[in-house]
Amino acid sequence: MTNAAAASSSTPAAGKEKSGPQRALDKLGLVRAIDLALHLPIRYEDETRIVPIAELRDGSVAQVEGVVTDSQVQIRARRQLVVRIHDGRDDLVLRFLHFYPSHQKSLAVGRRVRVRGEARGGFFGLEMVHPSFKGVDGDTPLPSALTPVYPTSAQLPQPYLRKAVAAALTRADLSELLPPELLPLRLWTLRAALEYLHHPAPDVSLAALEDRSHPAWLRLKFDELLAQQLSQLQAKQERERQRAPRFELRKGGLQERLLAQLPFPLTAAQRRVGSEIAADLGRATPMHRLLQGDVGSGKTVVAALAAAIAIDNGWQCALMAPTEILAEQHLRKLVGWLEPLGITVAWLTGSRKGKARQKMLDQVASGEAMLVVGTHAVIQEQVRFAKLGLAIIDEQHRFGVQQRLALRDKLVGQADAGKLEPHLLMMSATPIPRTLAMTVFADLDISTIDELPPGRTPVVTKLFADSKRDAVIARIRDEVAQQRQVYWVCPLVEESEHIDLQNATATHQHLSEALPDRMIGLLHGRMPAAEKAAVMSLFTSAQMAVLVSTTVIEVGVDVPNASLMVIEHAERFGLSQLHQLRGRVGRGAVASVCVLMYSTPLSDTAKARLKAMLETADGFEIARRDLEIRGPGEFFGARQSGAPLLRFADLVLDEALVRQAREVAQRLLSEHPRAAQAHLLRWLGGRTEYLKA
Ligand code: ADP
Ligand code: MG
């Protein structure tokens, strides 16, 4: 075997330079014996049987054994090693287009070899191209279990990894840590489950292994979910031990004055979540609340009301948004609401430099600015608050896990006076289905705005093939003729910002020609912040009729007079993203339309997304379907942020296990805290943070 040398080399002594494969192991996070034991096969190969060459069929994957009768290097289209083996009855040709002298040596005439590969009909009968093979004696025993195939990397040969895992399985401590009376009935022991999954009996139902419904899998999933629940509950307990400033909701105070100023009455849902937040702020433990509400449900004003309570009690509030455009929009609203009431608002973003920035920093540090609005520049190193009492993060799902953790660290100690922690309010327009909330956000309290402000007309969604561009432009003409405004969002080509820009520019050009008497704007990610702001304000003030943009407008932009949203190449967007974009219209009383343009052929997932968009406008239903289509990892952008979510369990399919794990976690923490710690250590090692985030 090519990798025989690597497989048999032993681990170098500590202190010596690590070998290539060992560094590769580290890179995959396979450091401790338990990490290796938990590194499970992606599939199995059956090497427990030898198939007579006569039984091979075109396309069948099988293992055969025979003696080499011929071995030669031929030069056809290219140089290749062609070997013939004989199993006592029939011949089979093995063909290697890449080979080394070691191949020729192990496949010399007279050698007995065990060969595994896919049989293909060749010119001279059946042959195997690049089969795996190993030298054997007449009496080398066949393995009694299926051979595992592990996920690996180029630097880590499969045979080396197999050996490392097998060794780790005997070395690792797999003793039962959990009191048996707490475990759900009929769960396998961890040792039995792992031994089985690494080396299953040949008669196993491969289907049950593959779809992870086998009892051995259930044990692993349960343990993983348990670790996740434990780490979240623990985070919650830690938080409950911390102290935060208590804010009183005063009669005649700032919140009341703000309410009196608003141009609309609050919806019942806004009032309800507002009092949930007020109650949290009145307690001496830090709030850790997620406020979720569909796009347009009116979260900003709820944030302002919370800020008013903190400020009224003499504490600063920071409000962060993921993009500069969104932050600026918040700034405009909050300044409009709060400055008349005598509150100084500071503005901090990455693009703000020099003296202006220094002035803002000084105002924040002195406490003169009671409200600070900005992008995540707000949590950068140099920013010091005089007395930060409340941090609000808008569109929190858009911040990466790392950024959220950084924020959490940054907040610690910011409240200053007597080791008080600030309260934390996160807002999201991507509602989280219940099971997910129970797992991924188990350490948060959740408030939901389940009602839109009155007077909204539902958005009508339409599909247009890309070839119907002219019909779409005719619609735009109608819309702007009625003094309404239009968004046109251009395709996302992830690989290249440059192509995005080209597409957007071409569309902008085309629309400018089609509507020569209207102002058509262009907005894209590469524009300097000041230019973006200028374009946005032309659109907000209705001087601009059509705004062509890349996805920079995705989150939170609020222009109630916009009544048509055109999304070009809608098939390239994620479902939640489409829903967010659609939420940019339908904000006023006018009937609004969302046009999804697509080009064929559509993938199955693209079809499922477009179908969901046509069928429902309910953010919760959209989130549920999105989760179904994408799976939880991507749903949370885990891939983007590099944080693994769950390796074994599936939050949608394993709902019952999630519930069981949650119950067990609660009992374990209170009745067997040491077992809880041991379980956490086994599962998460040094990486406890990822499940908390
Ligand atoms: P989101 O929840 O998507 O952040 P916004 O806070 O941007 O929503 O609110 C959407 C629009 O609805 C804004 O124009 C806002 O001023 C308006 N709005 C919020 N609450 C109400 C209400 N109770 N009645 C009428 N309009 C409201
Ligand atoms: Mg918003």
XYZ file of C-alpha atoms in Angstrom, residues 1 50-53 63-71 83-90 94 103-116 132-142:
48
model
C 0.000 0.000 0.000
C -13.495 -11.973 -0.794
C -15.487 -12.056 -3.981
C -14.525 -14.459 -6.766
C -13.386 -12.492 -9.821
C -12.627 -7.061 -2.698
C -10.844 -9.820 -4.551
C -7.658 -11.747 -3.853
C -5.194 -13.284 -6.235
C -1.612 -13.831 -7.283
C 0.150 -11.427 -9.644
C 0.816 -13.195 -12.947
C 1.964 -10.248 -14.974
C 3.174 -6.722 -14.205
C -0.954 -5.719 -13.507
C -2.797 -8.964 -14.007
C -3.908 -11.109 -11.085
C -5.371 -14.602 -11.034
C -7.630 -15.975 -8.267
C -7.341 -19.627 -9.175
C -10.062 -19.404 -11.798
C -10.147 -16.003 -13.456
C -5.391 -3.601 -12.360
C 3.895 -0.073 -6.369
C 5.892 -2.145 -8.811
C 7.695 -3.835 -5.947
C 4.558 -4.787 -4.031
C 2.904 -5.927 -7.245
C 5.753 -8.014 -8.586
C 4.913 -11.296 -10.281
C 4.261 -14.030 -7.735
C 2.977 -11.751 -4.979
C -0.407 -12.497 -3.413
C -2.543 -9.367 -3.031
C -5.924 -8.374 -1.656
C -7.446 -5.723 -3.877
C -10.448 -3.473 -3.368
C -6.411 -0.073 -3.035
C -4.388 -3.191 -2.362
C -2.251 -4.897 0.211
C 0.115 -7.829 0.203
C -1.114 -10.935 2.074
C -0.094 -14.518 2.781
C -2.321 -17.415 1.988
C -3.584 -17.301 5.579
C -3.870 -13.583 6.395
C -7.187 -13.404 8.262
C -10.036 -11.291 6.950
